[in-house]
Amino acid sequence: MNVDLSNALDIVCEKCGCKTFKEVAFIKKVSALVSPTGKEALVPVGTFACSQCSHVNREFDPNQPPLVKSE
């Protein structure tokens, strides 16, 4: 599948305006009560952080509710 990215919007850091990001991970601890194995587990949740200031934009943070876009 070829996608023309020339019209796609650039994502920038909410804090410093940088346009580049690095892959990082949040680590979630899952209780043994809800874990499929019955044991406590650590689960990595991949996301992106600014490559300049390490800020994680709200839209990339799994701990934040999704942004609601007004129409």
mmCIF file with all atom_site columns, C-alpha atoms in Angstrom:
data_model
loop_
_atom_site.group_PDB
_atom_site.id
_atom_site.type_symbol
_atom_site.label_atom_id
_atom_site.label_alt_id
_atom_site.label_comp_id
_atom_site.label_asym_id
_atom_site.label_entity_id
_atom_site.label_seq_id
_atom_site.pdbx_PDB_ins_code
_atom_site.Cartn_x
_atom_site.Cartn_y
_atom_site.Cartn_z
_atom_site.occupancy
_atom_site.B_iso_or_equiv
_atom_site.pdbx_formal_charge
_atom_site.auth_seq_id
_atom_site.auth_comp_id
_atom_site.auth_asym_id
_atom_site.auth_atom_id
_atom_site.pdbx_PDB_model_num
ATOM 1  C CA . MET A 1 1  ? 0.000   0.000   0.000  1.00 0.00 ? 1  MET A CA 1
ATOM 2  C CA . ASN A 1 2  ? 1.461   3.354   -1.035 1.00 0.00 ? 2  ASN A CA 1
ATOM 3  C CA . VAL A 1 3  ? 0.352   6.373   0.964  1.00 0.00 ? 3  VAL A CA 1
ATOM 4  C CA . ASP A 1 4  ? 1.174   9.926   -0.080 1.00 0.00 ? 4  ASP A CA 1
ATOM 5  C CA . LEU A 1 5  ? 2.446   11.575  3.111  1.00 0.00 ? 5  LEU A CA 1
ATOM 6  C CA . SER A 1 6  ? 3.030   14.978  1.509  1.00 0.00 ? 6  SER A CA 1
ATOM 7  C CA . ASN A 1 7  ? -0.382  16.152  2.740  1.00 0.00 ? 7  ASN A CA 1
ATOM 8  C CA . ALA A 1 8  ? -0.197  14.474  6.162  1.00 0.00 ? 8  ALA A CA 1
ATOM 9  C CA . LEU A 1 9  ? 0.098   16.658  9.250  1.00 0.00 ? 9  LEU A CA 1
ATOM 10 C CA . ASP A 1 10 ? 3.333   16.635  11.231 1.00 0.00 ? 10 ASP A CA 1
ATOM 11 C CA . ILE A 1 11 ? 3.008   15.784  14.914 1.00 0.00 ? 11 ILE A CA 1
ATOM 12 C CA . VAL A 1 12 ? 5.052   18.111  17.118 1.00 0.00 ? 12 VAL A CA 1
ATOM 13 C CA . CYS A 1 13 ? 5.967   18.013  20.784 1.00 0.00 ? 13 CYS A CA 1
ATOM 14 C CA . GLU A 1 14 ? 3.378   19.880  22.874 1.00 0.00 ? 14 GLU A CA 1
ATOM 15 C CA . LYS A 1 15 ? 6.151   21.180  25.132 1.00 0.00 ? 15 LYS A CA 1
ATOM 16 C CA . CYS A 1 16 ? 8.992   22.265  22.828 1.00 0.00 ? 16 CYS A CA 1
ATOM 17 C CA . GLY A 1 17 ? 7.690   21.955  19.249 1.00 0.00 ? 17 GLY A CA 1
ATOM 18 C CA . CYS A 1 18 ? 10.264  19.361  18.159 1.00 0.00 ? 18 CYS A CA 1
ATOM 19 C CA . LYS A 1 19 ? 9.168   17.151  15.230 1.00 0.00 ? 19 LYS A CA 1
ATOM 20 C CA . THR A 1 20 ? 11.108  13.996  16.104 1.00 0.00 ? 20 THR A CA 1
ATOM 21 C CA . PHE A 1 21 ? 10.229  11.293  18.610 1.00 0.00 ? 21 PHE A CA 1
ATOM 22 C CA . LYS A 1 22 ? 11.809  8.191   20.119 1.00 0.00 ? 22 LYS A CA 1
ATOM 23 C CA . GLU A 1 23 ? 10.121  4.942   21.087 1.00 0.00 ? 23 GLU A CA 1
ATOM 24 C CA . VAL A 1 24 ? 9.638   4.495   24.836 1.00 0.00 ? 24 VAL A CA 1
ATOM 25 C CA . ALA A 1 25 ? 7.449   2.306   27.026 1.00 0.00 ? 25 ALA A CA 1
ATOM 26 C CA . PHE A 1 26 ? 5.196   2.713   30.025 1.00 0.00 ? 26 PHE A CA 1
ATOM 27 C CA . ILE A 1 27 ? 5.205   -0.325  32.302 1.00 0.00 ? 27 ILE A CA 1
ATOM 28 C CA . LYS A 1 28 ? 1.834   -1.427  33.669 1.00 0.00 ? 28 LYS A CA 1
ATOM 29 C CA . LYS A 1 29 ? 1.508   -3.806  36.625 1.00 0.00 ? 29 LYS A CA 1
ATOM 30 C CA . VAL A 1 30 ? -1.367  -6.231  36.171 1.00 0.00 ? 30 VAL A CA 1
ATOM 31 C CA . SER A 1 31 ? -2.859  -7.736  39.308 1.00 0.00 ? 31 SER A CA 1
ATOM 32 C CA . ALA A 1 32 ? -2.876  -11.513 39.664 1.00 0.00 ? 32 ALA A CA 1
ATOM 33 C CA . LEU A 1 33 ? -6.677  -11.268 40.019 1.00 0.00 ? 33 LEU A CA 1
ATOM 34 C CA . VAL A 1 34 ? -7.092  -10.085 36.424 1.00 0.00 ? 34 VAL A CA 1
ATOM 35 C CA . SER A 1 35 ? -4.003  -11.586 34.817 1.00 0.00 ? 35 SER A CA 1
ATOM 36 C CA . PRO A 1 36 ? -4.719  -14.460 32.401 1.00 0.00 ? 36 PRO A CA 1
ATOM 37 C CA . THR A 1 37 ? -1.936  -16.485 34.060 1.00 0.00 ? 37 THR A CA 1
ATOM 38 C CA . GLY A 1 38 ? -3.177  -15.878 37.597 1.00 0.00 ? 38 GLY A CA 1
ATOM 39 C CA . LYS A 1 39 ? 0.165   -14.258 38.452 1.00 0.00 ? 39 LYS A CA 1
ATOM 40 C CA . GLU A 1 40 ? 1.090   -10.594 38.789 1.00 0.00 ? 40 GLU A CA 1
ATOM 41 C CA . ALA A 1 41 ? 2.599   -9.376  35.520 1.00 0.00 ? 41 ALA A CA 1
ATOM 42 C CA . LEU A 1 42 ? 4.491   -6.371  34.170 1.00 0.00 ? 42 LEU A CA 1
ATOM 43 C CA . VAL A 1 43 ? 3.271   -5.323  30.737 1.00 0.00 ? 43 VAL A CA 1
ATOM 44 C CA . PRO A 1 44 ? 5.119   -2.834  28.515 1.00 0.00 ? 44 PRO A CA 1
ATOM 45 C CA . VAL A 1 45 ? 2.936   -0.332  26.640 1.00 0.00 ? 45 VAL A CA 1
ATOM 46 C CA . GLY A 1 46 ? 4.851   1.219   23.756 1.00 0.00 ? 46 GLY A CA 1
ATOM 47 C CA . THR A 1 47 ? 4.530   4.918   22.955 1.00 0.00 ? 47 THR A CA 1
ATOM 48 C CA . PHE A 1 48 ? 6.578   7.912   21.777 1.00 0.00 ? 48 PHE A CA 1
ATOM 49 C CA . ALA A 1 49 ? 8.467   10.661  23.635 1.00 0.00 ? 49 ALA A CA 1
ATOM 50 C CA . CYS A 1 50 ? 10.035  13.817  22.218 1.00 0.00 ? 50 CYS A CA 1
ATOM 51 C CA . SER A 1 51 ? 13.616  13.164  21.153 1.00 0.00 ? 51 SER A CA 1
ATOM 52 C CA . GLN A 1 52 ? 14.655  16.595  22.431 1.00 0.00 ? 52 GLN A CA 1
ATOM 53 C CA . CYS A 1 53 ? 12.905  17.075  25.811 1.00 0.00 ? 53 CYS A CA 1
ATOM 54 C CA . SER A 1 54 ? 11.449  13.553  26.467 1.00 0.00 ? 54 SER A CA 1
ATOM 55 C CA . HIS A 1 55 ? 7.900   14.903  26.875 1.00 0.00 ? 55 HIS A CA 1
ATOM 56 C CA . VAL A 1 56 ? 5.089   12.450  26.020 1.00 0.00 ? 56 VAL A CA 1
ATOM 57 C CA . ASN A 1 57 ? 2.258   14.182  24.145 1.00 0.00 ? 57 ASN A CA 1
ATOM 58 C CA . ARG A 1 58 ? -1.212  13.672  25.604 1.00 0.00 ? 58 ARG A CA 1
ATOM 59 C CA . GLU A 1 59 ? -2.355  11.713  22.529 1.00 0.00 ? 59 GLU A CA 1
ATOM 60 C CA . PHE A 1 60 ? 0.484   9.204   23.086 1.00 0.00 ? 60 PHE A CA 1
ATOM 61 C CA . ASP A 1 61 ? -0.072  8.761   26.846 1.00 0.00 ? 61 ASP A CA 1
ATOM 62 C CA . PRO A 1 62 ? -2.152  5.666   27.641 1.00 0.00 ? 62 PRO A CA 1
ATOM 63 C CA . ASN A 1 63 ? -2.857  7.125   31.109 1.00 0.00 ? 63 ASN A CA 1
ATOM 64 C CA . GLN A 1 64 ? -4.753  10.091  29.644 1.00 0.00 ? 64 GLN A CA 1
ATOM 65 C CA . PRO A 1 65 ? -8.326  9.998   28.353 1.00 0.00 ? 65 PRO A CA 1
ATOM 66 C CA . PRO A 1 66 ? -8.591  10.450  24.571 1.00 0.00 ? 66 PRO A CA 1
ATOM 67 C CA . LEU A 1 67 ? -8.899  13.988  23.279 1.00 0.00 ? 67 LEU A CA 1
ATOM 68 C CA . VAL A 1 68 ? -12.399 14.913  22.184 1.00 0.00 ? 68 VAL A CA 1
ATOM 69 C CA . LYS A 1 69 ? -12.427 16.820  18.911 1.00 0.00 ? 69 LYS A CA 1
ATOM 70 C CA . SER A 1 70 ? -15.161 19.395  18.482 1.00 0.00 ? 70 SER A CA 1
ATOM 71 C CA . GLU A 1 71 ? -16.744 19.611  15.054 1.00 0.00 ? 71 GLU A CA 1
#
